[in-house]
Short mmCIF file of C-alpha atoms and ligand atoms in Angstrom, two decimals:
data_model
loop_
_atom_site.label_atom_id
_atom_site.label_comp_id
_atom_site.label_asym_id
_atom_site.label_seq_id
_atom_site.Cartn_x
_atom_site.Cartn_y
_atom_site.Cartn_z
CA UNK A 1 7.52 -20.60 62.81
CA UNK A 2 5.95 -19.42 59.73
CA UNK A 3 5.90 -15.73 59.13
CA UNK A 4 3.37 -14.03 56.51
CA UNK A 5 3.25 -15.58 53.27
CA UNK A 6 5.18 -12.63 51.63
CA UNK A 7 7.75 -12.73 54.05
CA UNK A 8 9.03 -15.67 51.95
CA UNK A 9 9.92 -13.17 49.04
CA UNK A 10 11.97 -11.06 51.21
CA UNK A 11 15.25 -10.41 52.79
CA UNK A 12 16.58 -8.72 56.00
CA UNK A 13 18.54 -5.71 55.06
CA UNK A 14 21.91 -6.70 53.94
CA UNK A 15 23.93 -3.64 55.12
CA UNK A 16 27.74 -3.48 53.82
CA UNK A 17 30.36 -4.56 56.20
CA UNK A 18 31.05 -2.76 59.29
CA UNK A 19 34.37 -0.59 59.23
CA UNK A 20 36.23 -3.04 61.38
CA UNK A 21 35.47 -6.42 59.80
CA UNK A 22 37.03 -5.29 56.26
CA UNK A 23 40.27 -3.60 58.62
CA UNK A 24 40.46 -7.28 59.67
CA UNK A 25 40.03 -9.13 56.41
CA UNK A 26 42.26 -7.11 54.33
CA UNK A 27 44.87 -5.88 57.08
CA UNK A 28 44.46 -2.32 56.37
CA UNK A 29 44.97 0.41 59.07
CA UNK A 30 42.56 3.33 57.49
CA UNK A 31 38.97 2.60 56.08
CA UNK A 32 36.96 5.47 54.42
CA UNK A 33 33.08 4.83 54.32
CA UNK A 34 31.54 6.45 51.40
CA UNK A 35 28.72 3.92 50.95
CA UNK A 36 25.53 5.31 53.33
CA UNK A 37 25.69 8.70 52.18
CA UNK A 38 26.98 9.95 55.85
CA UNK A 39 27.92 13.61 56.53
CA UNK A 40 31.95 13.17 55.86
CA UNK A 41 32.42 16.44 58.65
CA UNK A 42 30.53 14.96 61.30
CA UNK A 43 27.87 16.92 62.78
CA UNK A 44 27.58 20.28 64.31
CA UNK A 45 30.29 21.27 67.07
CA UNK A 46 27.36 22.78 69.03
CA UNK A 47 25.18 19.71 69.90
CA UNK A 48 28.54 18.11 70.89
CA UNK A 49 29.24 20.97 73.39
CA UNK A 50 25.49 21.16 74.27
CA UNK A 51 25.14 17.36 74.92
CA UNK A 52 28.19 17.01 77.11
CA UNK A 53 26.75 19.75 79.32
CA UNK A 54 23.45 18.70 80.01
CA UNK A 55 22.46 14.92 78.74
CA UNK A 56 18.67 14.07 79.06
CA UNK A 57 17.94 12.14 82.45
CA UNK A 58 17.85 8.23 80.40
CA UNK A 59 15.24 7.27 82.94
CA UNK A 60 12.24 9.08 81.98
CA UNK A 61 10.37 8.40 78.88
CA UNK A 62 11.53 10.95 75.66
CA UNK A 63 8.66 13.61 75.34
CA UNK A 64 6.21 11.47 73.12
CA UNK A 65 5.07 14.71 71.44
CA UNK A 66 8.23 15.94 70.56
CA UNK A 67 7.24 19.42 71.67
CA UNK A 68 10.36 21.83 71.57
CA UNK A 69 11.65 20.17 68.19
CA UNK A 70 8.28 20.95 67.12
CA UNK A 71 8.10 24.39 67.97
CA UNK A 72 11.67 24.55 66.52
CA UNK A 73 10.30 23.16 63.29
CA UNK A 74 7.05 25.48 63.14
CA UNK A 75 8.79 28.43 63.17
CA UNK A 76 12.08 27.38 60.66
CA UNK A 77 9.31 25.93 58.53
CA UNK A 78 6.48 28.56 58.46
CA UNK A 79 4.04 25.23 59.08
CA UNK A 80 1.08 24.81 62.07
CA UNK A 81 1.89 22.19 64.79
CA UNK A 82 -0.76 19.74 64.06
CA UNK A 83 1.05 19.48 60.38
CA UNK A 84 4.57 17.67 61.94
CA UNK A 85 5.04 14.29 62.13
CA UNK A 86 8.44 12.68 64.05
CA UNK A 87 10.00 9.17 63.26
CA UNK A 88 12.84 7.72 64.08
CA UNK A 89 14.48 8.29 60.98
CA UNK A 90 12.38 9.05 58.22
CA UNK A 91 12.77 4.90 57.39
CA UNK A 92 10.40 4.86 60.23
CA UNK A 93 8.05 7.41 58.66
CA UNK A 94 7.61 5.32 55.13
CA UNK A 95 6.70 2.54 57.56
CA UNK A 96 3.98 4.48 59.18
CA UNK A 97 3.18 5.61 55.91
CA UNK A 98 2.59 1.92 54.66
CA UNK A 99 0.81 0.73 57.58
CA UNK A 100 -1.65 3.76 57.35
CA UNK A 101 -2.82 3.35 54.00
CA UNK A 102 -2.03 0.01 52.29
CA UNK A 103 -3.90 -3.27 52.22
CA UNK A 104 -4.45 -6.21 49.78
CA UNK A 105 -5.46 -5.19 46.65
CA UNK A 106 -4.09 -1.67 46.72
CA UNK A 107 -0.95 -0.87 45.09
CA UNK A 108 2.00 1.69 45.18
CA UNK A 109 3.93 3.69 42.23
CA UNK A 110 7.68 3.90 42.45
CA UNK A 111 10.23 5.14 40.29
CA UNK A 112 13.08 2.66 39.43
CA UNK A 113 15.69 2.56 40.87
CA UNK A 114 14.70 4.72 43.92
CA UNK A 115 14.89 3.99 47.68
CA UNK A 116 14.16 0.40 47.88
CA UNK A 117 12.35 1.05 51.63
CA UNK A 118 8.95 2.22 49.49
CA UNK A 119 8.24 -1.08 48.27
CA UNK A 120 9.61 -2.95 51.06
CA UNK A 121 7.12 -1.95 53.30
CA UNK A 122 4.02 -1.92 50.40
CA UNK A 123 5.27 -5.59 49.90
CA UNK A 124 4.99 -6.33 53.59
CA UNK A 125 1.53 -4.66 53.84
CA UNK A 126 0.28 -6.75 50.81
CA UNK A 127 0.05 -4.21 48.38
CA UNK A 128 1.48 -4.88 44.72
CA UNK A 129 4.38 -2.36 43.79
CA UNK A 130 4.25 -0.81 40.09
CA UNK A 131 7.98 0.20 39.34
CA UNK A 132 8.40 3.02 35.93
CA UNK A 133 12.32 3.14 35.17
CA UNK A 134 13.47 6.66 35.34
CA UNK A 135 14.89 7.87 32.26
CA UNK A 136 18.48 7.51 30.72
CA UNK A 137 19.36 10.38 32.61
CA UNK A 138 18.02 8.93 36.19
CA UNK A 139 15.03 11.07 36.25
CA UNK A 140 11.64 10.12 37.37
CA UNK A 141 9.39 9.49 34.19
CA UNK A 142 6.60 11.83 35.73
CA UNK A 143 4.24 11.12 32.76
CA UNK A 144 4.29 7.72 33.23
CA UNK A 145 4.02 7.88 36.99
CA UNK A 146 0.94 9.42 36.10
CA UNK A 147 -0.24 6.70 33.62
CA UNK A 148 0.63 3.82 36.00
CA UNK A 149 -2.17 5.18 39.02
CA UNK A 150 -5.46 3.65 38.80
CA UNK A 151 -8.22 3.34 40.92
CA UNK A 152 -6.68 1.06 43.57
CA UNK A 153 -3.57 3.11 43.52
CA UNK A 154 -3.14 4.44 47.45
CA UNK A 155 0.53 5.73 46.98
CA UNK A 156 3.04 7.28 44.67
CA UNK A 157 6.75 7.93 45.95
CA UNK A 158 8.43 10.61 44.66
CA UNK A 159 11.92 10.98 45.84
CA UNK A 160 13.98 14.22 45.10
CA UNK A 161 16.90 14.13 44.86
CA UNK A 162 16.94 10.19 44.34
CA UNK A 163 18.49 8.04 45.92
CA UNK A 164 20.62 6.77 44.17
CA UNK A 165 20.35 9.04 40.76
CA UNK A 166 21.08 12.05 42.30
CA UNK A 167 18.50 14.11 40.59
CA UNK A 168 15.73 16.34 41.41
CA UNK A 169 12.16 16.55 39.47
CA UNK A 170 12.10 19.87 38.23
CA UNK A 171 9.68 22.63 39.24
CA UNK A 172 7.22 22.50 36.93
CA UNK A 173 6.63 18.30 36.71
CA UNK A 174 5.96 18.85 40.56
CA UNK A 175 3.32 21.30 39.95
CA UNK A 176 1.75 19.55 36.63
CA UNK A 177 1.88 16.16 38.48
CA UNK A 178 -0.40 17.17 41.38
CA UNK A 179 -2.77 19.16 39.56
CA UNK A 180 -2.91 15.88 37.49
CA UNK A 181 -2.86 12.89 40.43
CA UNK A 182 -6.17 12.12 41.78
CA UNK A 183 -7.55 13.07 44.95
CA UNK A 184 -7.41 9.01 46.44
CA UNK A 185 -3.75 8.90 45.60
CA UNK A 186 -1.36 10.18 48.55
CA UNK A 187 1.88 11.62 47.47
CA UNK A 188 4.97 11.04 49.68
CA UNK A 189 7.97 13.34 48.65
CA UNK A 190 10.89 12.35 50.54
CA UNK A 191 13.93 15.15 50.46
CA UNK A 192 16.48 13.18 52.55
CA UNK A 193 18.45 15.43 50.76
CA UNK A 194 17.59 18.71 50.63
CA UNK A 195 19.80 20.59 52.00
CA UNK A 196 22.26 19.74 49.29
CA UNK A 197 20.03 20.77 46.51
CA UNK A 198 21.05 24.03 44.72
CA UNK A 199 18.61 26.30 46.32
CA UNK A 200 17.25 27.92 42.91
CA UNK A 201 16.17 24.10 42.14
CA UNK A 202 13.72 23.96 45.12
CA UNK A 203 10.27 23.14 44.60
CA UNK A 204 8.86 24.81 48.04
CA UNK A 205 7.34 21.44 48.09
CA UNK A 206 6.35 22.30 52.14
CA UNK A 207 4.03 25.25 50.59
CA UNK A 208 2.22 22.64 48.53
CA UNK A 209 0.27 20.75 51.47
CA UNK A 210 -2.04 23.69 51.95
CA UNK A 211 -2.42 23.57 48.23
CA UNK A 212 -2.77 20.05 47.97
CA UNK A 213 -5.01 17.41 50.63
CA UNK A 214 -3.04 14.33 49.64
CA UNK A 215 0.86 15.73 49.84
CA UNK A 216 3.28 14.71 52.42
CA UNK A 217 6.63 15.99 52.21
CA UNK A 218 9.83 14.06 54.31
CA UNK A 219 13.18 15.27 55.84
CA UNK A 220 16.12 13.59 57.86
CA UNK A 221 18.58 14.85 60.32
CA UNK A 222 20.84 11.71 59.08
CA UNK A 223 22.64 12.98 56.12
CA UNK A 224 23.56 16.89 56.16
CA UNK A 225 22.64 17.12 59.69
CA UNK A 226 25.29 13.97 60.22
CA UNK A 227 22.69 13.04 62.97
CA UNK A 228 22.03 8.98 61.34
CA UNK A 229 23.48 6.94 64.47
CA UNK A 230 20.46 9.26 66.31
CA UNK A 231 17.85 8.23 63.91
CA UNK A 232 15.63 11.13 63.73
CA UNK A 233 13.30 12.58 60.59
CA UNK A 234 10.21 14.24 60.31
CA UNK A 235 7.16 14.44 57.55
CA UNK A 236 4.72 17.69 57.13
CA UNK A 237 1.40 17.40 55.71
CA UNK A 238 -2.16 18.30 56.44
CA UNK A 239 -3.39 17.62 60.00
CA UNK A 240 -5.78 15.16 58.62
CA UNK A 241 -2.98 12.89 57.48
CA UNK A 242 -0.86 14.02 60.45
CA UNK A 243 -3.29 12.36 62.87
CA UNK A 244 -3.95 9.69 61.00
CA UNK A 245 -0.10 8.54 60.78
CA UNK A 246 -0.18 9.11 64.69
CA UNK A 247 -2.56 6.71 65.26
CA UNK A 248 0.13 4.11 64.08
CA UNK A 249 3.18 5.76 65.41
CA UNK A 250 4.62 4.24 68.96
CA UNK A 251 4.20 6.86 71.71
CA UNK A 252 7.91 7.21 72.39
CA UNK A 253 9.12 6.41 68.96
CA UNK A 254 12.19 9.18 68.93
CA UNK A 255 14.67 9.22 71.80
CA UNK A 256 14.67 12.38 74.11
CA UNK A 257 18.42 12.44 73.35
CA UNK A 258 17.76 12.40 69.32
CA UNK A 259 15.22 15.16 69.84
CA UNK A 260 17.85 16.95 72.11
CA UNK A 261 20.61 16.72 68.90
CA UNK A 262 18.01 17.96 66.31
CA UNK A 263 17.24 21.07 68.67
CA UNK A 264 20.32 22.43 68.35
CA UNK A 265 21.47 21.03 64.95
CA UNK A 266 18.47 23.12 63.88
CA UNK A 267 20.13 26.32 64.92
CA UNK A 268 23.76 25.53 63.46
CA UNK A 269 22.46 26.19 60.52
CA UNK A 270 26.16 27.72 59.39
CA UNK A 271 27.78 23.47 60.10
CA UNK A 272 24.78 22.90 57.01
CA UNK A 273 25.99 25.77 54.73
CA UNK A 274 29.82 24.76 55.07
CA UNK A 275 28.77 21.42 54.72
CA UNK A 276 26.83 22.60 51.22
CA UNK A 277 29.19 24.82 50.30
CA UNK A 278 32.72 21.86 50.70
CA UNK A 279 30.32 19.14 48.90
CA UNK A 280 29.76 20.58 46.16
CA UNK A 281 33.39 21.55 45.88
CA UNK A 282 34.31 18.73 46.50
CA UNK A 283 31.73 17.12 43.90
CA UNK A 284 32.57 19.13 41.36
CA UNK A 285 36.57 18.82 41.06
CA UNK A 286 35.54 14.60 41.55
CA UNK A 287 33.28 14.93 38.62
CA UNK A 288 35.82 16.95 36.16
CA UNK A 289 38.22 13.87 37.33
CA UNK A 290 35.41 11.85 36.04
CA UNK A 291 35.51 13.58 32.91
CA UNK A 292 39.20 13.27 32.42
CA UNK A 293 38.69 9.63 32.89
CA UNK A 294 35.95 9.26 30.28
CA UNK A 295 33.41 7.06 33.38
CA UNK A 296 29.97 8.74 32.99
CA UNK A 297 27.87 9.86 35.95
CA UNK A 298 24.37 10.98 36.61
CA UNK A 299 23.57 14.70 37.55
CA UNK A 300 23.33 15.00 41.00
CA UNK A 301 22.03 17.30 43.68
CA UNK A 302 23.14 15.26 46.33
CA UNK A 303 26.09 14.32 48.37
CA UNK A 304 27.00 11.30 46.48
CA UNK A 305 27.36 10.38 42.45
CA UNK A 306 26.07 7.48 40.70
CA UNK A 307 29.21 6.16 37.93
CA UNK A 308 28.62 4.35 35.10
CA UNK A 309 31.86 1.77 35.73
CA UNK A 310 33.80 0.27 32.78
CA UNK A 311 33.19 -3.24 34.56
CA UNK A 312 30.51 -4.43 36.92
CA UNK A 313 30.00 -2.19 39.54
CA UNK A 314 31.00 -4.93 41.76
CA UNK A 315 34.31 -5.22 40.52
CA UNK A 316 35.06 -1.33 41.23
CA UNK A 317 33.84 -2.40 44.52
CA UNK A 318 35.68 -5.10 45.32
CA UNK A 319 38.43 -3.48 44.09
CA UNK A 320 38.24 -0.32 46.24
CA UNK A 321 37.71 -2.64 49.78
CA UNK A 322 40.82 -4.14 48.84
CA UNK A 323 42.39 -0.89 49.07
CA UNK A 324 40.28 0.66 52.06
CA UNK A 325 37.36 2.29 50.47
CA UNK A 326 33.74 1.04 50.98
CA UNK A 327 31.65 2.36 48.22
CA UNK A 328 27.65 0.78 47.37
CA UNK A 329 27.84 -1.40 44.06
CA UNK A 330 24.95 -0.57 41.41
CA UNK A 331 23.97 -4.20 41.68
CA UNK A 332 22.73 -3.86 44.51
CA UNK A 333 20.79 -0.79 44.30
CA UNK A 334 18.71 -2.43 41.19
CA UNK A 335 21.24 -0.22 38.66
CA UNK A 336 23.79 -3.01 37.65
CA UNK A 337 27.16 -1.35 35.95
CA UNK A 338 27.36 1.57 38.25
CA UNK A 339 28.93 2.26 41.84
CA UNK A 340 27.52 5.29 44.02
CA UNK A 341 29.93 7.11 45.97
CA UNK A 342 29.34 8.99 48.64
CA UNK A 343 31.37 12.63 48.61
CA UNK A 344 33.94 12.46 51.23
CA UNK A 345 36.61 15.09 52.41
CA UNK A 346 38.75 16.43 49.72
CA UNK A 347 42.00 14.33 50.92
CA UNK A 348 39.76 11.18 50.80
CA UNK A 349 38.72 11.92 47.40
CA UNK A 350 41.76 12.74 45.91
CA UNK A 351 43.15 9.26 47.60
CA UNK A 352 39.78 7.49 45.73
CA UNK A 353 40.98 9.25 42.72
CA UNK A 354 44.05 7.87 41.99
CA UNK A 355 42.97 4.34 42.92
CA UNK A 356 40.13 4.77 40.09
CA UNK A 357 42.70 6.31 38.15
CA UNK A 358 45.09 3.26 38.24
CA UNK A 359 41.93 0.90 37.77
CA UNK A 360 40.97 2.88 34.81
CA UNK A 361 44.90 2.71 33.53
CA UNK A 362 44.84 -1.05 34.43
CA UNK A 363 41.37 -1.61 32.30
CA UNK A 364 41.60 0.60 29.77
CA UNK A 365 45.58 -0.62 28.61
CA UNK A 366 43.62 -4.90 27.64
CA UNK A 367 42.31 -3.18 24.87
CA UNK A 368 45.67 -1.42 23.36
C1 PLP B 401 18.91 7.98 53.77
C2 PLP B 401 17.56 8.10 53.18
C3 PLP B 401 16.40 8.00 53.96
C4 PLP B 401 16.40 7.50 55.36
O1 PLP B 401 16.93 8.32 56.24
P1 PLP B 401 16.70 8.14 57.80
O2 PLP B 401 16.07 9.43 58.18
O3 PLP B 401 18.05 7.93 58.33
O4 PLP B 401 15.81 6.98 58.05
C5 PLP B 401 15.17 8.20 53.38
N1 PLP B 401 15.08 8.46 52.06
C6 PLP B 401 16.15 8.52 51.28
C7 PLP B 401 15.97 8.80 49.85
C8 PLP B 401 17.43 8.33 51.80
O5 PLP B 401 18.49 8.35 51.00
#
């Protein structure tokens, strides 16, 4: 059976090995994942308690409207009701995003490398995908975002932080670059990670779509939140584009227990400040390792860091599964000569450390 044409061009999602599979293969008792960019402390001790008391009844459809997350949401967020959209994850919101606006002929700007879901989707909706490399540094080349739009341009993806850079778009090229962007062009700004930003670095991008028609701003429970096996995200943005996404969404498209978890995730909101407060700890004594080492890495406002390896990334890789450490190689998130690592608990890290340490020892001793 032949699927669409473009189908031809593209893969399932190759996810990394499963925890249990590499235990197997390299007959190792402890595994530490640090490749998805998962919350290494879990997720809030009070939707635990909260969902062992009082699960929702499995046999009756989730609340398609999502109403007391919503409410939640208005209120935390200072936004109107008819300006929330909920997917499940907000993987499922770039999809409603594509299928809402793109066609043949149209096309998307992305930066490169960024989340590789953006053009997945265009691709599968038959739009043409214009990439603009960040800059050395990992930022997104705003200016040339700009350039790239033309008249059939229906989307630009900004993502900030990046995924997998690590770094934000500052203040200001937020602000320049929608006064700039025409009016035709929605602007999807994903902040999977916001919570780990340094606050003084926030844009208030939410306080833009009232400013701006053609704005939608994401968020995810999956990473600070540590909610990703529930697979639950939002997007805020004018009603206009709020009902317009809805008319593509399923009607039950989150899970009544998801929307149960976010509720009260929502209101730990100290599990999100230690969880801020230990990663960048945590980040920070990794990166002055880092330093010691002489491997370069981008800035990053994030919970994981994008390294500039001495080898492939690959190798690094390979060479931390052997030893029980499952880490994303740059080549196959479009940056080749890198690894991202996810920020894990401080024992984890200092194990990683002195495994990159001996690899760096072992590379660094063929050129003495
Ligand atoms: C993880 C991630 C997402 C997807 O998160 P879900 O809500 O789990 O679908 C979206 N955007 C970026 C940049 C991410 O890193």
């Amino acid at each position: 059976m032949e699927g669409k044409p473009i189908l031809n061009q593209l893969s399932p999602y190759k996810q990394g090995k499963q925890t249990k599979e590499i235990q197997e293969e390299f007959g190792l008792s402890h595994i530490v994942k640090l490749a998805s960019n998962e919350n290494p402390y879990g997720y809030s001790k009070m939707v635990k308690e909260r969902l062992s008391k009082e699960l929702p009844e499995f046999n009756i459809y989730p609340d398609g409207y999502t109403g007391e997350l919503r409410n939640a949401l208005t209120d935390k967020l200072n936004v109107k009701e008819n300006e929330l959209i909920f997917g499940s994850g907000t993987e499922e919101i770039i999809q409603l995003i594509c299928r809402s606006y793109l066609q043949p002929g149209l096309n998307v700007v992305v930066a490169a490398p960024t989340f590789p879901q953006y053009k997945h989707y265009a691709l599968i909706e038959g739009a043409s995908v214009k990439e603009i490399p960040t800059d050395t540094n990992g930022y997104h080349d705003m200016d040339r975002m700009l350039e790239a739009v033309d008249e059939n341009t229906k989307i630009v993806w900004l993502c900030s932080p990046n995924n997998p850079t690590g770094s934000v778009i500052p203040k200001e090229d937020l602000h320049t670059f929608m006064s700039k962007c025409p009016d035709h062009v929605l602007v999807v700004y994903d902040e999977a990670y916001y919570e780990y930003m340094d606050k003084e670095l926030d844009v208030h991008a939410l306080s833009y779509i009232n400013k701006f028609d053609n704005l939608i701003t994401m968020r995810t429970f999956s990473k600070a939140y540590g909610l990703a096996g529930l697979r639950i995200g939002y997007g805020v943005a004018n009603s206009n584009i709020i009902t317009t996404l809805d008319k593509v969404r399923g009607p039950f498209n989150t899970t009544s227990i998801a929307q149960k978890a976010a509720i009260t995730a929502l209101e730990d909101q100290a599990f999100i400040k230690h969880t801020y407060v230990t990663n960048k700890h945590v980040k920070a004594s990794f990166e002055t390792f880092l330093d010691d080492i002489g491997w370069k890495y981008y800035d990053s406002q994030t919970n994981f860091l994008l390294i500039v390896t001495p080898t492939s990334g690959t190798e690094v890789f390979q060479y931390l599964l052997e030893n029980g450490f499952i880490v994303r190689p740059g080549e196959l998130l479009g940056i080749p000569g890198t690894v991202r690592i996810t920020i894990g608990t401080e024992d984890d890290m200092k194990q990683l450390q002195k495994l990159l340490f001996m690899f760096h020892k072992e590379k660094t001793k063929v050129f003495e």
